[in-house]
PDB file of C-alpha atoms in Angstrom:
ATOM      1  CA  MET G  11     -19.008  15.202  31.300  1.00 44.00           C
ATOM      2  CA  ARG G  12     -18.110  18.850  30.967  1.00 57.00           C
ATOM      3  CA  ASN G  13     -19.850  21.544  33.003  1.00 80.00           C
ATOM      4  CA  VAL G  14     -22.629  23.467  31.329  1.00 90.00           C
ATOM      5  CA  THR G  15     -21.715  27.057  30.468  1.00 93.00           C
ATOM      6  CA  GLU G  16     -23.678  30.036  31.772  1.00 94.00           C
ATOM      7  CA  THR G  17     -25.567  31.107  28.629  1.00 96.00           C
ATOM      8  CA  VAL G  18     -26.441  27.530  27.708  1.00 97.00           C
ATOM      9  CA  LYS G  19     -27.700  27.005  31.259  1.00 96.00           C
ATOM     10  CA  GLN G  20     -29.838  30.153  31.105  1.00 96.00           C
ATOM     11  CA  LEU G  21     -31.301  29.143  27.739  1.00 97.00           C
ATOM     12  CA  ILE G  22     -32.205  25.715  29.094  1.00 97.00           C
ATOM     13  CA  ILE G  23     -33.860  27.302  32.150  1.00 96.00           C
ATOM     14  CA  ILE G  24     -35.833  29.751  29.994  1.00 96.00           C
ATOM     15  CA  ASN G  25     -37.043  26.950  27.722  1.00 97.00           C
ATOM     16  CA  ILE G  26     -38.120  24.880  30.719  1.00 96.00           C
ATOM     17  CA  LEU G  27     -39.962  27.856  32.231  1.00 96.00           C
ATOM     18  CA  PHE G  28     -41.786  28.442  28.946  1.00 95.00           C
ATOM     19  CA  TYR G  29     -42.712  24.771  28.780  1.00 95.00           C
ATOM     20  CA  VAL G  30     -44.017  24.738  32.345  1.00 95.00           C
ATOM     21  CA  GLY G  31     -45.962  27.896  31.527  1.00 93.00           C
ATOM     22  CA  THR G  32     -47.654  26.196  28.588  1.00 93.00           C
ATOM     23  CA  LEU G  33     -48.661  23.309  30.822  1.00 92.00           C
ATOM     24  CA  ALA G  34     -50.134  25.712  33.378  1.00 92.00           C
ATOM     25  CA  LEU G  35     -51.851  28.156  31.020  1.00 92.00           C
ATOM     26  CA  GLY G  36     -52.754  25.883  28.123  1.00 87.00           C
ATOM     27  CA  ASP G  37     -53.380  26.730  24.496  1.00 87.00           C
ATOM     28  CA  VAL G  38     -53.505  30.486  25.072  1.00 91.00           C
ATOM     29  CA  THR G  39     -49.698  30.526  25.251  1.00 93.00           C
ATOM     30  CA  TYR G  40     -49.388  28.918  21.833  1.00 92.00           C
ATOM     31  CA  LYS G  41     -51.899  31.430  20.466  1.00 92.00           C
ATOM     32  CA  PHE G  42     -49.585  34.313  21.334  1.00 95.00           C
ATOM     33  CA  LEU G  43     -46.091  32.812  21.228  1.00 96.00           C
ATOM     34  CA  ALA G  44     -46.067  30.103  18.530  1.00 96.00           C
ATOM     35  CA  LEU G  45     -45.151  31.102  14.971  1.00 96.00           C
ATOM     36  CA  TYR G  46     -48.144  31.663  12.704  1.00 96.00           C
ATOM     37  CA  PHE G  47     -48.294  32.388   8.970  1.00 96.00           C
ATOM     38  CA  PRO G  48     -47.976  36.178   8.415  1.00 95.00           C
ATOM     39  CA  GLU G  49     -51.434  36.480   6.788  1.00 94.00           C
ATOM     40  CA  ASN G  50     -53.073  34.585   9.632  1.00 96.00           C
ATOM     41  CA  PRO G  51     -54.829  36.973  12.084  1.00 95.00           C
ATOM     42  CA  SER G  52     -53.003  35.259  14.967  1.00 95.00           C
ATOM     43  CA  PHE G  53     -49.565  36.279  13.659  1.00 96.00           C
ATOM     44  CA  GLN G  54     -47.623  38.724  15.828  1.00 95.00           C
ATOM     45  CA  TYR G  55     -44.274  40.353  15.088  1.00 95.00           C
ATOM     46  CA  TRP G  56     -42.587  38.803  18.128  1.00 96.00           C
ATOM     47  CA  GLN G  57     -43.385  35.208  17.153  1.00 97.00           C
ATOM     48  CA  PRO G  58     -40.233  34.599  15.032  1.00 96.00           C
ATOM     49  CA  LEU G  59     -38.348  35.017  18.312  1.00 96.00           C
ATOM     50  CA  THR G  60     -40.720  33.551  20.894  1.00 96.00           C
ATOM     51  CA  HIS G  61     -41.536  30.386  18.942  1.00 96.00           C
ATOM     52  CA  MET G  62     -38.044  29.026  19.594  1.00 96.00           C
ATOM     53  CA  PHE G  63     -38.763  28.878  23.336  1.00 96.00           C
ATOM     54  CA  MET G  64     -42.007  26.928  22.894  1.00 95.00           C
ATOM     55  CA  HIS G  65     -42.227  23.145  22.636  1.00 94.00           C
ATOM     56  CA  GLY G  66     -44.943  20.688  21.770  1.00 89.00           C
ATOM     57  CA  GLY G  67     -44.197  17.971  24.299  1.00 90.00           C
ATOM     58  CA  LEU G  68     -41.818  16.542  26.865  1.00 92.00           C
ATOM     59  CA  MET G  69     -39.685  14.570  24.398  1.00 92.00           C
ATOM     60  CA  HIS G  70     -39.512  17.578  22.078  1.00 92.00           C
ATOM     61  CA  ILE G  71     -37.997  19.841  24.702  1.00 95.00           C
ATOM     62  CA  PHE G  72     -35.844  17.061  26.183  1.00 94.00           C
ATOM     63  CA  PHE G  73     -34.019  16.254  22.945  1.00 92.00           C
ATOM     64  CA  ASN G  74     -33.581  19.929  22.056  1.00 94.00           C
ATOM     65  CA  MET G  75     -32.187  20.841  25.455  1.00 95.00           C
ATOM     66  CA  PHE G  76     -29.975  17.767  25.542  1.00 92.00           C
ATOM     67  CA  ALA G  77     -28.504  18.767  22.171  1.00 92.00           C
ATOM     68  CA  LEU G  78     -28.050  22.360  23.371  1.00 95.00           C
ATOM     69  CA  TYR G  79     -26.200  21.112  26.436  1.00 94.00           C
ATOM     70  CA  SER G  80     -24.122  18.611  24.444  1.00 90.00           C
ATOM     71  CA  PHE G  81     -22.967  20.949  21.676  1.00 93.00           C
ATOM     72  CA  GLY G  82     -23.589  24.487  22.914  1.00 95.00           C
ATOM     73  CA  SER G  83     -21.283  24.549  25.913  1.00 94.00           C
ATOM     74  CA  ALA G  84     -18.197  23.768  23.822  1.00 93.00           C
ATOM     75  CA  LEU G  85     -19.014  26.653  21.478  1.00 95.00           C
ATOM     76  CA  GLU G  86     -19.700  29.120  24.277  1.00 96.00           C
ATOM     77  CA  GLN G  87     -16.401  28.213  25.929  1.00 93.00           C
ATOM     78  CA  MET G  88     -14.595  29.145  22.710  1.00 92.00           C
ATOM     79  CA  TRP G  89     -16.646  32.183  21.703  1.00 94.00           C
ATOM     80  CA  GLY G  90     -17.897  33.737  24.903  1.00 93.00           C
ATOM     81  CA  SER G  91     -21.513  34.266  25.910  1.00 94.00           C
ATOM     82  CA  LYS G  92     -22.459  37.260  23.743  1.00 94.00           C
ATOM     83  CA  LYS G  93     -21.210  35.768  20.508  1.00 95.00           C
ATOM     84  CA  PHE G  94     -22.825  32.422  21.257  1.00 96.00           C
ATOM     85  CA  LEU G  95     -26.173  34.034  22.119  1.00 97.00           C
ATOM     86  CA  PHE G  96     -26.077  36.093  18.916  1.00 97.00           C
ATOM     87  CA  PHE G  97     -25.395  32.961  16.903  1.00 97.00           C
ATOM     88  CA  TYR G  98     -28.119  30.941  18.640  1.00 97.00           C
ATOM     89  CA  VAL G  99     -30.842  33.555  18.219  1.00 97.00           C
ATOM     90  CA  SER G 100     -29.806  34.296  14.624  1.00 97.00           C
ATOM     91  CA  CYS G 101     -30.143  30.632  13.682  1.00 97.00           C
ATOM     92  CA  GLY G 102     -33.530  30.418  15.380  1.00 96.00           C
ATOM     93  CA  ILE G 103     -34.817  33.453  13.471  1.00 97.00           C
ATOM     94  CA  GLY G 104     -33.245  32.105  10.272  1.00 96.00           C
ATOM     95  CA  ALA G 105     -35.185  28.885  10.789  1.00 95.00           C
ATOM     96  CA  ALA G 106     -38.410  30.890  11.112  1.00 96.00           C
ATOM     97  CA  LEU G 107     -37.633  32.819   7.917  1.00 95.00           C
ATOM     98  CA  LEU G 108     -37.047  29.760   5.754  1.00 95.00           C
ATOM     99  CA  HIS G 109     -40.023  27.919   7.261  1.00 95.00           C
ATOM    100  CA  THR G 110     -42.263  30.914   6.578  1.00 96.00           C
ATOM    101  CA  GLY G 111     -40.794  31.407   3.102  1.00 95.00           C
ATOM    102  CA  VAL G 112     -41.553  27.822   2.089  1.00 94.00           C
ATOM    103  CA  ASN G 113     -45.053  28.101   3.539  1.00 95.00           C
ATOM    104  CA  TYR G 114     -45.585  31.341   1.607  1.00 96.00           C
ATOM    105  CA  TYR G 115     -44.624  29.570  -1.621  1.00 95.00           C
ATOM    106  CA  TYR G 116     -47.036  26.707  -0.951  1.00 94.00           C
ATOM    107  CA  PHE G 117     -49.823  29.063   0.061  1.00 96.00           C
ATOM    108  CA  GLN G 118     -49.392  31.552  -2.765  1.00 96.00           C
ATOM    109  CA  ASP G 119     -49.115  28.858  -5.438  1.00 96.00           C
ATOM    110  CA  SER G 120     -52.419  27.253  -4.463  1.00 96.00           C
ATOM    111  CA  LEU G 121     -54.055  30.628  -3.819  1.00 96.00           C
ATOM    112  CA  ASN G 122     -53.222  31.753  -7.360  1.00 97.00           C
ATOM    113  CA  THR G 123     -54.745  28.544  -8.712  1.00 96.00           C
ATOM    114  CA  LEU G 124     -57.956  29.143  -6.780  1.00 96.00           C
ATOM    115  CA  LEU G 125     -58.096  32.794  -7.861  1.00 96.00           C
ATOM    116  CA  ALA G 126     -57.667  31.743 -11.480  1.00 96.00           C
ATOM    117  CA  ASN G 127     -60.705  29.495 -11.039  1.00 95.00           C
ATOM    118  CA  GLY G 128     -62.977  32.307  -9.899  1.00 93.00           C
ATOM    119  CA  PHE G 129     -62.609  32.271  -6.112  1.00 95.00           C
ATOM    120  CA  GLN G 130     -62.120  35.523  -4.190  1.00 95.00           C
ATOM    121  CA  LYS G 131     -59.226  35.924  -1.759  1.00 95.00           C
ATOM    122  CA  THR G 132     -61.374  37.448   0.989  1.00 95.00           C
ATOM    123  CA  GLN G 133     -63.757  34.500   0.748  1.00 95.00           C
ATOM    124  CA  ILE G 134     -60.882  31.998   0.830  1.00 96.00           C
ATOM    125  CA  LEU G 135     -59.319  33.599   3.904  1.00 96.00           C
ATOM    126  CA  GLN G 136     -62.673  33.782   5.671  1.00 95.00           C
ATOM    127  CA  ILE G 137     -63.182  30.038   5.197  1.00 95.00           C
ATOM    128  CA  LEU G 138     -59.651  29.250   6.346  1.00 96.00           C
ATOM    129  CA  ASN G 139     -60.015  31.450   9.410  1.00 95.00           C
ATOM    130  CA  GLU G 140     -62.997  29.315  10.393  1.00 93.00           C
ATOM    131  CA  GLY G 141     -60.754  26.255  10.207  1.00 91.00           C
ATOM    132  CA  LYS G 142     -62.641  24.889   7.225  1.00 93.00           C
ATOM    133  CA  ILE G 143     -62.173  24.269   3.512  1.00 93.00           C
ATOM    134  CA  ASP G 144     -64.463  24.638   0.523  1.00 93.00           C
ATOM    135  CA  THR G 145     -65.060  21.144  -0.891  1.00 93.00           C
ATOM    136  CA  ARG G 146     -64.803  22.636  -4.391  1.00 94.00           C
ATOM    137  CA  TRP G 147     -61.109  23.249  -3.744  1.00 96.00           C
ATOM    138  CA  GLN G 148     -60.609  19.481  -3.812  1.00 95.00           C
ATOM    139  CA  GLU G 149     -61.655  19.465  -7.459  1.00 93.00           C
ATOM    140  CA  ILE G 150     -58.991  22.029  -8.346  1.00 95.00           C
ATOM    141  CA  LEU G 151     -56.030  21.282  -6.082  1.00 95.00           C
ATOM    142  CA  SER G 152     -54.256  17.979  -5.651  1.00 94.00           C
ATOM    143  CA  VAL G 153     -54.383  16.284  -2.256  1.00 93.00           C
ATOM    144  CA  SER G 154     -50.813  17.334  -1.428  1.00 90.00           C
ATOM    145  CA  ASP G 155     -51.319  20.905  -2.665  1.00 93.00           C
ATOM    146  CA  LEU G 156     -54.472  21.296  -0.589  1.00 94.00           C
ATOM    147  CA  GLN G 157     -52.705  19.881   2.452  1.00 91.00           C
ATOM    148  CA  ASN G 158     -49.753  22.252   2.014  1.00 92.00           C
ATOM    149  CA  PHE G 159     -52.116  25.176   1.396  1.00 95.00           C
ATOM    150  CA  THR G 160     -54.161  24.694   4.553  1.00 95.00           C
ATOM    151  CA  SER G 161     -51.277  23.688   6.824  1.00 93.00           C
ATOM    152  CA  ALA G 162     -49.213  26.672   5.671  1.00 94.00           C
ATOM    153  CA  TYR G 163     -51.979  29.070   6.690  1.00 96.00           C
ATOM    154  CA  LEU G 164     -53.374  27.340   9.770  1.00 95.00           C
ATOM    155  CA  GLY G 165     -50.305  25.559  11.122  1.00 93.00           C
ATOM    156  CA  THR G 166     -47.901  26.816  13.775  1.00 93.00           C
ATOM    157  CA  ALA G 167     -44.212  26.234  14.408  1.00 93.00           C
ATOM    158  CA  VAL G 168     -42.671  25.816  17.849  1.00 94.00           C
ATOM    159  CA  GLY G 169     -39.358  24.650  19.205  1.00 92.00           C
ATOM    160  CA  ALA G 170     -35.673  25.418  19.449  1.00 94.00           C
ATOM    161  CA  SER G 171     -34.800  22.867  16.764  1.00 94.00           C
ATOM    162  CA  GLY G 172     -33.820  25.479  14.166  1.00 94.00           C
ATOM    163  CA  ALA G 173     -31.413  27.166  16.569  1.00 96.00           C
ATOM    164  CA  ILE G 174     -30.119  23.740  17.649  1.00 96.00           C
ATOM    165  CA  TYR G 175     -29.402  22.770  14.048  1.00 95.00           C
ATOM    166  CA  GLY G 176     -27.341  25.934  13.713  1.00 96.00           C
ATOM    167  CA  VAL G 177     -25.426  25.001  16.860  1.00 97.00           C
ATOM    168  CA  ILE G 178     -24.773  21.497  15.510  1.00 95.00           C
ATOM    169  CA  VAL G 179     -23.479  22.927  12.228  1.00 96.00           C
ATOM    170  CA  ALA G 180     -21.162  25.259  14.138  1.00 96.00           C
ATOM    171  CA  PHE G 181     -19.923  22.315  16.220  1.00 94.00           C
ATOM    172  CA  ALA G 182     -19.079  20.434  13.018  1.00 93.00           C
ATOM    173  CA  PHE G 183     -17.186  23.510  11.793  1.00 91.00           C
ATOM    174  CA  MET G 184     -15.169  23.793  14.986  1.00 91.00           C
ATOM    175  CA  PHE G 185     -14.729  20.081  15.720  1.00 90.00           C
ATOM    176  CA  PRO G 186     -15.062  18.286  12.358  1.00 89.00           C
ATOM    177  CA  ASN G 187     -13.389  15.079  13.532  1.00 87.00           C
ATOM    178  CA  ALA G 188     -15.351  14.724  16.767  1.00 86.00           C
ATOM    179  CA  GLU G 189     -17.132  11.363  16.745  1.00 82.00           C
ATOM    180  CA  LEU G 190     -20.874  11.437  17.359  1.00 79.00           C
ATOM    181  CA  ALA G 191     -22.987   8.418  18.243  1.00 71.00           C
ATOM    182  CA  LEU G 192     -26.733   7.930  17.870  1.00 64.00           C
ATOM    183  CA  MET G 193     -28.939   5.479  19.720  1.00 55.00           C
ATOM    184  CA  PHE G 194     -30.085   4.147  16.328  1.00 58.00           C
ATOM    185  CA  ILE G 195     -26.553   3.893  14.873  1.00 63.00           C
ATOM    186  CA  PRO G 196     -24.074   1.963  17.033  1.00 68.00           C
ATOM    187  CA  VAL G 197     -21.023   3.135  15.062  1.00 76.00           C
ATOM    188  CA  PRO G 198     -19.660   6.645  15.876  1.00 80.00           C
ATOM    189  CA  ILE G 199     -19.632   9.045  12.916  1.00 84.00           C
ATOM    190  CA  LYS G 200     -17.394  12.090  12.560  1.00 87.00           C
ATOM    191  CA  ALA G 201     -19.223  15.396  12.852  1.00 86.00           C
ATOM    192  CA  LYS G 202     -18.140  16.536   9.367  1.00 86.00           C
ATOM    193  CA  PHE G 203     -20.068  13.589   7.897  1.00 86.00           C
ATOM    194  CA  PHE G 204     -22.883  13.248  10.426  1.00 84.00           C
ATOM    195  CA  VAL G 205     -24.138  16.844  10.344  1.00 87.00           C
ATOM    196  CA  PRO G 206     -24.398  17.242   6.527  1.00 87.00           C
ATOM    197  CA  GLY G 207     -26.144  13.867   6.388  1.00 86.00           C
ATOM    198  CA  LEU G 208     -28.618  14.944   9.047  1.00 84.00           C
ATOM    199  CA  VAL G 209     -29.455  18.160   7.189  1.00 89.00           C
ATOM    200  CA  LEU G 210     -29.833  16.331   3.864  1.00 89.00           C
ATOM    201  CA  VAL G 211     -32.283  13.901   5.463  1.00 87.00           C
ATOM    202  CA  ASP G 212     -34.360  16.832   6.731  1.00 84.00           C
ATOM    203  CA  LEU G 213     -34.241  18.475   3.311  1.00 84.00           C
ATOM    204  CA  TYR G 214     -35.435  15.269   1.648  1.00 85.00           C
ATOM    205  CA  LEU G 215     -38.230  14.780   4.183  1.00 83.00           C
ATOM    206  CA  GLY G 216     -39.302  18.404   3.810  1.00 80.00           C
ATOM    207  CA  ILE G 217     -39.493  18.204   0.013  1.00 81.00           C
ATOM    208  CA  SER G 218     -41.091  14.761  -0.118  1.00 77.00           C
ATOM    209  CA  GLY G 219     -43.472  15.338   2.781  1.00 71.00           C
ATOM    210  CA  LYS G 220     -42.506  11.968   4.227  1.00 64.00           C
ATOM    211  CA  SER G 221     -41.580  11.066   7.790  1.00 59.00           C
ATOM    212  CA  ILE G 222     -39.141   8.465   9.051  1.00 53.00           C
ATOM    213  CA  PHE G 223     -41.491   7.502  11.866  1.00 48.00           C
ATOM    214  CA  GLY G 224     -44.686   7.733   9.842  1.00 47.00           C
ATOM    215  CA  GLY G 225     -45.971  10.847  11.628  1.00 48.00           C
ATOM    216  CA  GLY G 226     -46.251  14.493  10.737  1.00 53.00           C
ATOM    217  CA  GLY G 227     -45.926  17.830  12.445  1.00 62.00           C
ATOM    218  CA  ILE G 228     -42.167  18.233  12.014  1.00 75.00           C
ATOM    219  CA  ALA G 229     -41.014  21.544  10.513  1.00 79.00           C
ATOM    220  CA  HIS G 230     -38.199  20.106   8.414  1.00 82.00           C
ATOM    221  CA  PHE G 231     -37.560  23.364   6.580  1.00 86.00           C
ATOM    222  CA  ALA G 232     -37.105  25.135   9.914  1.00 90.00           C
ATOM    223  CA  HIS G 233     -34.343  22.636  10.673  1.00 91.00           C
ATOM    224  CA  VAL G 234     -32.794  23.286   7.286  1.00 92.00           C
ATOM    225  CA  GLY G 235     -33.159  27.040   7.782  1.00 92.00           C
ATOM    226  CA  GLY G 236     -31.352  26.961  11.120  1.00 93.00           C
ATOM    227  CA  ALA G 237     -28.576  24.830   9.626  1.00 95.00           C
ATOM    228  CA  LEU G 238     -28.305  27.094   6.585  1.00 95.00           C
ATOM    229  CA  PHE G 239     -28.038  30.280   8.620  1.00 96.00           C
ATOM    230  CA  GLY G 240     -25.556  28.589  10.933  1.00 95.00           C
ATOM    231  CA  PHE G 241     -23.443  27.594   7.943  1.00 95.00           C
ATOM    232  CA  ILE G 242     -23.547  31.094   6.451  1.00 95.00           C
ATOM    233  CA  ILE G 243     -22.538  32.729   9.728  1.00 95.00           C
ATOM    234  CA  MET G 244     -19.718  30.239  10.325  1.00 94.00           C
ATOM    235  CA  TRP G 245     -18.490  30.618   6.747  1.00 92.00           C
ATOM    236  CA  TYR G 246     -18.476  34.399   7.109  1.00 91.00           C
ATOM    237  CA  TRP G 247     -16.713  34.327  10.466  1.00 90.00           C
ATOM    238  CA  LYS G 248     -14.107  31.870   9.219  1.00 84.00           C
ATOM    239  CA  ARG G 249     -13.473  33.886   6.067  1.00 82.00           C
ATOM    240  CA  ASN G 250     -13.031  37.075   8.049  1.00 78.00           C
ATOM    241  CA  GLN G 251     -11.121  35.485  10.926  1.00 63.00           C
ATOM    242  CA  PHE G 252     -13.977  36.595  13.145  1.00 53.00           C
ATOM    243  CA  ASN G 253     -14.020  33.329  14.996  1.00 48.00           C
ATOM    244  CA  GLN G 254     -10.749  34.349  16.644  1.00 55.00           C
ATOM    245  CA  ASN G 255     -12.382  37.234  18.483  1.00 55.00           C
ATOM    246  CA  ARG G 256     -14.411  37.116  21.683  1.00 53.00           C
ATOM    247  CA  TRP G 257     -17.297  39.513  22.266  1.00 52.00           C
ATOM    248  CA  ASN G 258     -16.838  39.688  26.038  1.00 52.00           C
TER     249      ASN G 258
END
């Protein structure tokens, strides 16, 4: 097993420190550092960055850090620390942008429907800020639309998954024939097939609102956003021969 590179090691340490901090301080950390919807009073301008260092549980941070260790070190060895860190943070912010953009669409679509039926925006936001809904909304919005509307406004996003998806996409760019194995799939799959399949599954789950394991709370569009930004950056670097240059 290869040695972990310096920037990857520092990122893992920072994520662990953030996680330990959340265990020690409790929900107040999520209040300030998780990613909220921009119209929510709890939103702060630093959250698109800080949310990627927050995690919702032990398994969440374990799998993200394991993936960062597994795929990130190879990229940092080729690129150097500054270029890798730029890429990692860019993908994490890209994940936040797409996640927020999709939430804005869901929120605005249902909000316009409610406004067209005589409700006032200030009244709607006041009710949402209390963590409640108006039962009359159920007569106007479908079950899925109401769920998307409230979760978009009240929900938070945490985790390095978006940045990790960008790293995985970059790994597939650099090592397309590397064989990857999953605990659920005993046959190794080449990265150039595995990674697009993984992203397509997330896209499907995000659009359908389904979950493989029957649970919720996964920001699928954040995963897709990180992968998309990772793809765009890699495509640009490859086109401009930028991947041949080190930033150190």
